[in-house]
PDB file of C-alpha atoms in Angstrom:
ATOM      1  CA  ARG A 243      -4.972  34.411  -4.317  1.00 31.00           C
ATOM      2  CA  ARG A 244      -5.152  37.021  -7.261  1.00 30.00           C
ATOM      3  CA  HIS A 245      -2.980  36.870 -10.533  1.00 31.00           C
ATOM      4  CA  GLY A 246      -2.627  39.813 -12.267  1.00 34.00           C
ATOM      5  CA  ASN A 247      -3.855  38.820 -15.558  1.00 37.00           C
ATOM      6  CA  ASP A 248      -6.894  36.891 -14.298  1.00 38.00           C
ATOM      7  CA  ARG A 249      -9.845  36.581 -16.609  1.00 40.00           C
ATOM      8  CA  HIS A 250     -12.194  36.310 -13.405  1.00 41.00           C
ATOM      9  CA  GLY A 251     -10.556  38.727 -11.260  1.00 43.00           C
ATOM     10  CA  LEU A 252     -10.292  36.516  -8.332  1.00 45.00           C
ATOM     11  CA  GLN A 253     -10.152  38.508  -4.938  1.00 45.00           C
ATOM     12  CA  PRO A 254     -10.661  37.340  -1.283  1.00 43.00           C
ATOM     13  CA  ILE A 255     -13.647  38.886  -0.254  1.00 38.00           C
ATOM     14  CA  GLY A 256     -13.769  37.820   3.662  1.00 41.00           C
ATOM     15  CA  ALA A 257     -14.371  35.379   6.083  1.00 38.00           C
ATOM     16  CA  HIS A 258     -17.870  33.882   5.974  1.00 38.00           C
ATOM     17  CA  GLY A 259     -18.481  36.018   2.320  1.00 38.00           C
ATOM     18  CA  GLY A 260     -18.196  38.957   4.823  1.00 37.00           C
ATOM     19  CA  ASP A 261     -17.087  42.408   3.963  1.00 37.00           C
ATOM     20  CA  GLY A 262     -13.948  41.924   2.148  1.00 36.00           C
ATOM     21  CA  GLN A 263     -11.716  41.845   5.544  1.00 36.00           C
ATOM     22  CA  CYS A 264      -9.217  38.881   5.480  1.00 33.00           C
ATOM     23  CA  PRO A 265      -7.901  38.780   9.137  1.00 31.00           C
ATOM     24  CA  GLN A 266      -4.103  37.678   9.127  1.00 34.00           C
ATOM     25  CA  ALA A 267      -4.999  34.902  11.486  1.00 31.00           C
ATOM     26  CA  LEU A 268      -8.323  33.939  10.482  1.00 29.00           C
ATOM     27  CA  GLY A 269      -7.452  30.173  12.495  1.00 31.00           C
ATOM     28  CA  GLN A 270      -7.877  32.419  15.393  1.00 32.00           C
ATOM     29  CA  ALA A 271     -10.227  34.846  14.540  1.00 29.00           C
ATOM     30  CA  LEU A 272     -12.576  32.158  13.507  1.00 30.00           C
ATOM     31  CA  ALA A 273     -11.397  29.542  16.207  1.00 32.00           C
ATOM     32  CA  VAL A 274     -11.058  26.766  13.887  1.00 40.00           C
ATOM     33  CA  SER A 275      -9.568  23.258  14.649  1.00 45.00           C
ATOM     34  CA  PRO A 276      -5.878  22.878  13.768  1.00 39.00           C
ATOM     35  CA  GLY A 277      -5.197  21.497  10.454  1.00 42.00           C
ATOM     36  CA  GLU A 278      -8.370  23.283   9.339  1.00 42.00           C
ATOM     37  CA  GLN A 279      -8.691  26.456   6.719  1.00 40.00           C
ATOM     38  CA  ALA A 280     -11.013  29.161   7.631  1.00 38.00           C
ATOM     39  CA  VAL A 281     -13.742  29.764   5.401  1.00 38.00           C
ATOM     40  CA  VAL A 282     -12.849  32.171   2.420  1.00 37.00           C
ATOM     41  CA  GLY A 283     -15.170  33.125  -0.242  1.00 38.00           C
ATOM     42  CA  ILE A 284     -13.852  34.611  -3.795  1.00 36.00           C
ATOM     43  CA  GLY A 285     -15.382  36.090  -6.247  1.00 36.00           C
ATOM     44  CA  ARG A 286     -15.358  39.104  -8.312  1.00 34.00           C
ATOM     45  CA  ASN A 287     -14.384  42.333  -6.831  1.00 33.00           C
ATOM     46  CA  ARG A 288     -17.280  43.943  -6.747  1.00 34.00           C
ATOM     47  CA  ALA A 289     -17.103  47.343  -4.271  1.00 31.00           C
ATOM     48  CA  ALA A 290     -20.193  47.554  -1.851  1.00 30.00           C
ATOM     49  CA  GLN A 291     -21.675  44.348  -2.811  1.00 41.00           C
ATOM     50  CA  ARG A 292     -21.312  41.279  -0.218  1.00 41.00           C
ATOM     51  CA  PHE A 293     -21.178  38.126  -2.445  1.00 42.00           C
ATOM     52  CA  GLY A 294     -18.914  37.914  -5.528  1.00 52.00           C
ATOM     53  CA  ASP A 295     -19.734  35.369  -8.401  1.00 64.00           C
ATOM     54  CA  LEU A 296     -18.005  32.294  -7.041  1.00 65.00           C
ATOM     55  CA  ASP A 297     -18.498  31.786  -3.247  1.00 65.00           C
ATOM     56  CA  LEU A 298     -15.382  28.851  -2.151  1.00 65.00           C
ATOM     57  CA  HIS A 299     -16.496  27.215   1.054  1.00 60.00           C
ATOM     58  CA  ARG A 300     -14.002  24.831   3.491  1.00 60.00           C
ATOM     59  CA  ARG A 301     -16.028  24.437   7.037  1.00 55.00           C
ATOM     60  CA  ILE A 302     -15.050  22.389  10.039  1.00 53.00           C
ATOM     61  CA  HIS A 303     -18.561  21.356   9.880  1.00 52.00           C
ATOM     62  CA  HIS A 304     -21.137  20.298   7.400  1.00 54.00           C
ATOM     63  CA  MET A 305     -22.161  22.847   5.117  1.00 54.00           C
ATOM     64  CA  VAL A 306     -24.967  24.930   6.272  1.00 54.00           C
ATOM     65  CA  PHE A 307     -26.431  28.165   4.368  1.00 53.00           C
ATOM     66  CA  ALA A 308     -27.891  31.057   6.571  1.00 51.00           C
ATOM     67  CA  ALA A 309     -31.180  32.551   4.825  1.00 51.00           C
ATOM     68  CA  ASP A 310     -29.138  35.510   3.795  1.00 55.00           C
ATOM     69  CA  ASP A 311     -26.889  33.151   2.041  1.00 58.00           C
ATOM     70  CA  MET A 312     -29.796  31.594   0.007  1.00 60.00           C
ATOM     71  CA  ALA A 313     -31.052  35.404  -0.716  1.00 64.00           C
ATOM     72  CA  HIS A 314     -28.239  35.782  -3.298  1.00 66.00           C
ATOM     73  CA  PRO A 315     -29.178  32.836  -6.083  1.00 68.00           C
ATOM     74  CA  GLU A 316     -27.032  34.354  -8.948  1.00 71.00           C
ATOM     75  CA  VAL A 317     -24.052  33.215  -6.297  1.00 73.00           C
ATOM     76  CA  HIS A 318     -22.292  30.107  -7.285  1.00 75.00           C
ATOM     77  CA  VAL A 319     -21.323  28.011  -4.106  1.00 75.00           C
ATOM     78  CA  VAL A 320     -18.406  25.425  -4.135  1.00 76.00           C
ATOM     79  CA  ASN A 321     -18.037  23.345  -1.066  1.00 75.00           C
ATOM     80  CA  ALA A 322     -14.261  22.920  -0.637  1.00 68.00           C
ATOM     81  CA  GLY A 323     -14.522  20.646   2.078  1.00 67.00           C
ATOM     82  CA  ASP A 324     -17.070  20.578   5.051  1.00 71.00           C
ATOM     83  CA  GLY A 325     -15.973  19.167   7.875  1.00 59.00           C
ATOM     84  CA  ARG A 326     -15.916  15.451   8.030  1.00 66.00           C
ATOM     85  CA  HIS A 327     -19.029  15.393   5.681  1.00 65.00           C
ATOM     86  CA  ALA A 328     -17.914  15.601   2.097  1.00 78.00           C
ATOM     87  CA  HIS A 329     -14.828  17.149  -0.598  1.00 82.00           C
ATOM     88  CA  PRO A 330     -16.597  16.961  -3.699  1.00 90.00           C
ATOM     89  CA  THR A 331     -13.693  18.665  -5.968  1.00 91.00           C
ATOM     90  CA  GLN A 332     -11.633  16.062  -4.249  1.00 94.00           C
ATOM     91  CA  GLY A 333     -14.070  13.487  -5.166  1.00 95.00           C
ATOM     92  CA  LEU A 334     -13.877  14.748  -8.907  1.00 95.00           C
ATOM     93  CA  LEU A 335     -10.017  14.733  -9.357  1.00 96.00           C
ATOM     94  CA  ASP A 336     -10.147  11.440  -7.901  1.00 97.00           C
ATOM     95  CA  MET A 337     -12.104   9.927 -10.153  1.00 98.00           C
ATOM     96  CA  TYR A 338     -10.225  12.046 -13.260  1.00 98.00           C
ATOM     97  CA  THR A 339      -6.948  10.116 -12.126  1.00 98.00           C
ATOM     98  CA  ILE A 340      -8.832   6.492 -12.096  1.00 98.00           C
ATOM     99  CA  ARG A 341     -10.315   7.109 -14.945  1.00 98.00           C
ATOM    100  CA  HIS A 342      -6.756   8.452 -16.683  1.00 98.00           C
ATOM    101  CA  TYR A 343      -4.902   5.138 -15.760  1.00 98.00           C
ATOM    102  CA  LYS A 344      -7.943   2.545 -15.561  1.00 97.00           C
ATOM    103  CA  GLN A 345     -10.831   3.763 -17.961  1.00 95.00           C
ATOM    104  CA  ASP A 346     -13.289   1.359 -17.334  1.00 96.00           C
ATOM    105  CA  PHE A 347     -14.642   1.821 -13.499  1.00 98.00           C
ATOM    106  CA  SER A 348     -17.011  -1.337 -14.162  1.00 98.00           C
ATOM    107  CA  GLN A 349     -14.188  -4.060 -13.758  1.00 96.00           C
ATOM    108  CA  LEU A 350     -12.336  -2.250 -10.891  1.00 98.00           C
ATOM    109  CA  LYS A 351     -11.828  -3.087  -7.225  1.00 98.00           C
ATOM    110  CA  VAL A 352     -10.678  -0.041  -5.018  1.00 98.00           C
ATOM    111  CA  ALA A 353      -9.777   0.031  -1.750  1.00 98.00           C
ATOM    112  CA  ILE A 354      -9.652   2.866   0.629  1.00 98.00           C
ATOM    113  CA  VAL A 355      -7.151   2.638   3.675  1.00 98.00           C
ATOM    114  CA  GLY A 356      -6.830   4.635   6.546  1.00 95.00           C
ATOM    115  CA  ASP A 357      -8.867   7.193   8.685  1.00 93.00           C
ATOM    116  CA  ILE A 358     -12.294   7.102   6.969  1.00 94.00           C
ATOM    117  CA  LEU A 359     -14.095   8.004  10.102  1.00 93.00           C
ATOM    118  CA  HIS A 360     -12.841  11.077  10.167  1.00 88.00           C
ATOM    119  CA  SER A 361     -12.306  11.938   6.165  1.00 91.00           C
ATOM    120  CA  ARG A 362     -14.503  13.883   4.116  1.00 89.00           C
ATOM    121  CA  VAL A 363     -12.642  12.837   1.268  1.00 94.00           C
ATOM    122  CA  ALA A 364     -13.542   9.090   1.920  1.00 95.00           C
ATOM    123  CA  ARG A 365     -16.982   9.671   1.239  1.00 94.00           C
ATOM    124  CA  SER A 366     -16.819  11.676  -1.615  1.00 95.00           C
ATOM    125  CA  ASP A 367     -15.091   9.126  -3.304  1.00 97.00           C
ATOM    126  CA  ILE A 368     -17.175   6.295  -2.228  1.00 97.00           C
ATOM    127  CA  HIS A 369     -20.352   8.279  -3.890  1.00 96.00           C
ATOM    128  CA  ALA A 370     -18.517   8.838  -6.894  1.00 97.00           C
ATOM    129  CA  LEU A 371     -16.979   5.243  -7.184  1.00 98.00           C
ATOM    130  CA  LYS A 372     -20.711   4.179  -6.701  1.00 98.00           C
ATOM    131  CA  THR A 373     -22.311   6.453  -9.413  1.00 97.00           C
ATOM    132  CA  LEU A 374     -19.511   5.335 -11.951  1.00 98.00           C
ATOM    133  CA  GLY A 375     -20.597   2.062 -11.458  1.00 98.00           C
ATOM    134  CA  THR A 376     -17.206   0.462  -9.862  1.00 98.00           C
ATOM    135  CA  ALA A 377     -17.247  -3.443  -9.438  1.00 98.00           C
ATOM    136  CA  GLU A 378     -16.229  -3.087  -5.895  1.00 98.00           C
ATOM    137  CA  ILE A 379     -15.527  -0.719  -3.218  1.00 98.00           C
ATOM    138  CA  ARG A 380     -13.288  -1.655  -0.096  1.00 98.00           C
ATOM    139  CA  ALA A 381     -13.270   0.175   3.432  1.00 98.00           C
ATOM    140  CA  VAL A 382      -9.906  -0.687   5.088  1.00 98.00           C
ATOM    141  CA  GLY A 383      -8.996   0.053   8.577  1.00 96.00           C
ATOM    142  CA  PRO A 384      -9.005  -0.433  12.448  1.00 94.00           C
ATOM    143  CA  GLN A 385     -12.615  -0.488  13.647  1.00 93.00           C
ATOM    144  CA  THR A 386     -12.347   2.683  15.640  1.00 91.00           C
ATOM    145  CA  LEU A 387     -11.505   4.573  12.254  1.00 93.00           C
ATOM    146  CA  LEU A 388     -14.549   3.173  10.505  1.00 95.00           C
ATOM    147  CA  PRO A 389     -17.875   4.673  10.607  1.00 92.00           C
ATOM    148  CA  THR A 390     -20.558   2.671  12.199  1.00 92.00           C
ATOM    149  CA  ALA A 391     -22.697   0.765   9.234  1.00 92.00           C
ATOM    150  CA  ILE A 392     -20.352   1.850   6.963  1.00 95.00           C
ATOM    151  CA  GLU A 393     -21.631  -1.369   4.763  1.00 96.00           C
ATOM    152  CA  LYS A 394     -24.793   0.933   4.353  1.00 95.00           C
ATOM    153  CA  MET A 395     -23.023   2.949   1.562  1.00 95.00           C
ATOM    154  CA  GLY A 396     -22.063   0.164  -0.640  1.00 96.00           C
ATOM    155  CA  VAL A 397     -18.646  -0.828   0.409  1.00 98.00           C
ATOM    156  CA  SER A 398     -17.058  -3.795   1.840  1.00 98.00           C
ATOM    157  CA  VAL A 399     -15.490  -3.622   5.475  1.00 98.00           C
ATOM    158  CA  PHE A 400     -11.549  -5.030   5.863  1.00 98.00           C
ATOM    159  CA  HIS A 401     -10.073  -4.733   9.193  1.00 97.00           C
ATOM    160  CA  ASP A 402      -6.736  -6.382   7.493  1.00 98.00           C
ATOM    161  CA  LEU A 403      -4.807  -4.259   5.299  1.00 98.00           C
ATOM    162  CA  ARG A 404      -3.407  -7.479   3.651  1.00 98.00           C
ATOM    163  CA  ALA A 405      -6.884  -8.809   2.977  1.00 98.00           C
ATOM    164  CA  GLY A 406      -8.449  -5.651   2.332  1.00 98.00           C
ATOM    165  CA  ILE A 407      -5.773  -4.651  -0.898  1.00 98.00           C
ATOM    166  CA  LYS A 408      -5.603  -8.000  -1.987  1.00 98.00           C
ATOM    167  CA  ASP A 409      -6.320  -7.976  -5.981  1.00 98.00           C
ATOM    168  CA  CYS A 410      -7.175  -4.661  -6.031  1.00 98.00           C
ATOM    169  CA  ASP A 411      -6.632  -2.092  -8.798  1.00 98.00           C
ATOM    170  CA  VAL A 412      -6.808   1.602  -7.255  1.00 98.00           C
ATOM    171  CA  VAL A 413      -5.688   1.555  -3.876  1.00 98.00           C
ATOM    172  CA  ILE A 414      -6.332   5.205  -1.930  1.00 98.00           C
ATOM    173  CA  MET A 415      -4.587   5.766   1.357  1.00 98.00           C
ATOM    174  CA  LEU A 416      -5.802   8.340   3.650  1.00 96.00           C
ATOM    175  CA  ARG A 417      -3.985   9.919   6.656  1.00 91.00           C
ATOM    176  CA  LEU A 418      -4.668  10.009   9.908  1.00 88.00           C
ATOM    177  CA  GLN A 419      -6.804  12.910  11.081  1.00 73.00           C
ATOM    178  CA  ASN A 420      -5.329  13.796  14.494  1.00 61.00           C
ATOM    179  CA  GLU A 421      -7.125  17.372  14.635  1.00 52.00           C
ATOM    180  CA  ARG A 422     -10.427  15.932  14.387  1.00 44.00           C
ATOM    181  CA  MET A 423     -10.163  13.028  16.507  1.00 46.00           C
ATOM    182  CA  ASN A 424     -11.609  12.625  20.209  1.00 51.00           C
ATOM    183  CA  GLY A 425      -9.358  10.469  22.477  1.00 48.00           C
ATOM    184  CA  ALA A 426      -7.211   7.801  21.876  1.00 49.00           C
ATOM    185  CA  LEU A 427      -8.708   5.870  18.446  1.00 61.00           C
ATOM    186  CA  LEU A 428      -4.847   4.306  18.207  1.00 74.00           C
ATOM    187  CA  PRO A 429      -2.139   2.892  20.426  1.00 69.00           C
ATOM    188  CA  SER A 430       0.390   4.885  18.106  1.00 83.00           C
ATOM    189  CA  ALA A 431       1.319   5.964  15.089  1.00 84.00           C
ATOM    190  CA  ALA A 432       4.287   3.312  15.074  1.00 88.00           C
ATOM    191  CA  GLU A 433       1.765   0.476  15.690  1.00 90.00           C
ATOM    192  CA  TYR A 434      -0.312   1.576  13.263  1.00 91.00           C
ATOM    193  CA  PHE A 435       2.216   1.909  10.326  1.00 94.00           C
ATOM    194  CA  LYS A 436       3.214  -1.793  11.434  1.00 94.00           C
ATOM    195  CA  CYS A 437      -0.758  -2.799  10.807  1.00 95.00           C
ATOM    196  CA  PHE A 438      -2.095  -0.600   8.192  1.00 95.00           C
ATOM    197  CA  GLY A 439       0.844   1.688   6.920  1.00 96.00           C
ATOM    198  CA  LEU A 440       1.458   0.509   2.687  1.00 98.00           C
ATOM    199  CA  THR A 441       4.788  -0.832   2.132  1.00 98.00           C
ATOM    200  CA  PRO A 442       6.082  -2.535  -0.842  1.00 98.00           C
ATOM    201  CA  ASP A 443       5.782  -6.004   0.704  1.00 98.00           C
ATOM    202  CA  THR A 444       1.760  -5.590   1.080  1.00 98.00           C
ATOM    203  CA  LEU A 445       1.540  -3.405  -2.191  1.00 98.00           C
ATOM    204  CA  ALA A 446       2.430  -6.898  -3.904  1.00 98.00           C
ATOM    205  CA  LEU A 447      -0.400  -8.175  -2.427  1.00 98.00           C
ATOM    206  CA  ALA A 448      -2.821  -5.928  -5.280  1.00 98.00           C
ATOM    207  CA  LYS A 449      -2.424  -6.310  -8.569  1.00 98.00           C
ATOM    208  CA  PRO A 450       0.789  -5.952 -10.025  1.00 98.00           C
ATOM    209  CA  ASP A 451      -0.423  -2.561 -12.217  1.00 98.00           C
ATOM    210  CA  ALA A 452      -2.291  -1.242  -9.286  1.00 98.00           C
ATOM    211  CA  ILE A 453      -2.031   2.608  -8.863  1.00 98.00           C
ATOM    212  CA  VAL A 454      -1.772   4.082  -5.574  1.00 98.00           C
ATOM    213  CA  MET A 455      -3.288   7.532  -4.641  1.00 98.00           C
ATOM    214  CA  HIS A 456      -3.539   9.928  -1.463  1.00 97.00           C
ATOM    215  CA  PRO A 457      -5.431  13.309  -1.297  1.00 95.00           C
ATOM    216  CA  GLY A 458      -2.686  14.822   0.904  1.00 89.00           C
ATOM    217  CA  PRO A 459      -1.022  15.828   2.549  1.00 91.00           C
ATOM    218  CA  MET A 460       0.928  12.399   3.218  1.00 93.00           C
ATOM    219  CA  ASN A 461       2.812  11.161   6.976  1.00 92.00           C
ATOM    220  CA  ARG A 462       5.382   9.272   5.417  1.00 95.00           C
ATOM    221  CA  GLY A 463       6.341   6.236   7.963  1.00 94.00           C
ATOM    222  CA  VAL A 464       2.605   6.592   9.206  1.00 93.00           C
ATOM    223  CA  GLU A 465      -0.160   5.492   6.890  1.00 96.00           C
ATOM    224  CA  ILE A 466       2.661   5.122   3.359  1.00 97.00           C
ATOM    225  CA  ALA A 467       6.040   4.232   3.306  1.00 98.00           C
ATOM    226  CA  SER A 468       8.424   6.216   0.929  1.00 97.00           C
ATOM    227  CA  GLU A 469       9.344   3.469  -1.676  1.00 98.00           C
ATOM    228  CA  VAL A 470       5.544   3.356  -2.024  1.00 98.00           C
ATOM    229  CA  ALA A 471       4.845   6.777  -2.340  1.00 98.00           C
ATOM    230  CA  ASP A 472       7.465   7.702  -5.058  1.00 97.00           C
ATOM    231  CA  GLY A 473       7.564   4.226  -6.274  1.00 98.00           C
ATOM    232  CA  THR A 474       6.497   3.266  -9.914  1.00 98.00           C
ATOM    233  CA  GLN A 475       2.857   2.632  -8.692  1.00 98.00           C
ATOM    234  CA  SER A 476       2.299   5.980  -7.418  1.00 98.00           C
ATOM    235  CA  VAL A 477       0.407   8.368  -9.135  1.00 98.00           C
ATOM    236  CA  ILE A 478      -0.043  10.833  -6.204  1.00 97.00           C
ATOM    237  CA  LEU A 479       1.638  13.832  -8.192  1.00 97.00           C
ATOM    238  CA  PRO A 480       0.113  13.628 -11.426  1.00 97.00           C
ATOM    239  CA  GLN A 481      -3.161  13.176  -8.973  1.00 97.00           C
ATOM    240  CA  VAL A 482      -2.247  16.800  -7.465  1.00 95.00           C
ATOM    241  CA  THR A 483      -1.907  18.245 -11.026  1.00 95.00           C
ATOM    242  CA  PHE A 484      -4.751  16.811 -12.257  1.00 96.00           C
ATOM    243  CA  GLY A 485      -6.411  18.643  -9.644  1.00 94.00           C
ATOM    244  CA  ILE A 486      -5.507  21.927 -10.472  1.00 94.00           C
ATOM    245  CA  ALA A 487      -7.055  21.455 -13.503  1.00 94.00           C
ATOM    246  CA  VAL A 488     -10.180  19.721 -12.166  1.00 94.00           C
ATOM    247  CA  ARG A 489     -10.776  22.646 -10.055  1.00 90.00           C
ATOM    248  CA  MET A 490     -10.109  25.393 -12.388  1.00 91.00           C
ATOM    249  CA  ALA A 491     -12.914  23.458 -14.817  1.00 92.00           C
ATOM    250  CA  VAL A 492     -14.984  23.646 -11.966  1.00 89.00           C
ATOM    251  CA  MET A 493     -14.416  27.071 -11.722  1.00 86.00           C
ATOM    252  CA  SER A 494     -14.806  28.274 -15.361  1.00 88.00           C
ATOM    253  CA  LEU A 495     -17.976  26.246 -15.424  1.00 87.00           C
ATOM    254  CA  LEU A 496     -19.721  27.865 -12.901  1.00 83.00           C
ATOM    255  CA  ALA A 497     -18.521  31.114 -14.176  1.00 80.00           C
ATOM    256  CA  GLY A 498     -20.146  30.717 -17.591  1.00 77.00           C
ATOM    257  CA  ASN A 499     -17.229  30.082 -19.937  1.00 61.00           C
TER     258      ASN A 499
END
């Protein structure tokens, strides 16, 4: 989206950093999976030049660059989410949110709850939390939705929600990534909510001042109850607001401002 007074003159430059043409039906043109966005780069408007100053990528698989991409080292590449691998800017804004409300990571217990197997956000959050010296990181979810040997990432694994969030300072809920699932990994959404949905009763097991986060979009009544999503311990709306500032900062830094 281009804003009339945008200092950087951001404009779409096409799918996969292409020729400036953005198909109206990118999902069909690029055969992306449901729920995923096609790869769209944005940069300064430079006629007859293939790349802009900033190239933002969202991909359905791990980020991979061709030799032609590497021939343009002046272009700053931002990973806006690649498959189930990583989502760095979401990780940054989640850490900013936690820092805003909790300050010191070294004393925190953080629970990441839900479909971790298919979540790029969970992986980025775990790496960031470890880097910032978080006291304890918990991965909470059914065995079918947790990566094999996730313990090697430095987390404690819980298959029971009540035990997993007990005495936690931060609870990060994740949605079910149905578009990335192959086969039936769960009996039903209702059964999932019964076992792993965050309700006022289960949240009461966390610390009284615990905050609840969610990268969105939320599935109310599946991974989180509306009473929690809209409750006093929810920081989901501020989390979205912080995300705007964090991503603006990333682009500003890369643009040299």
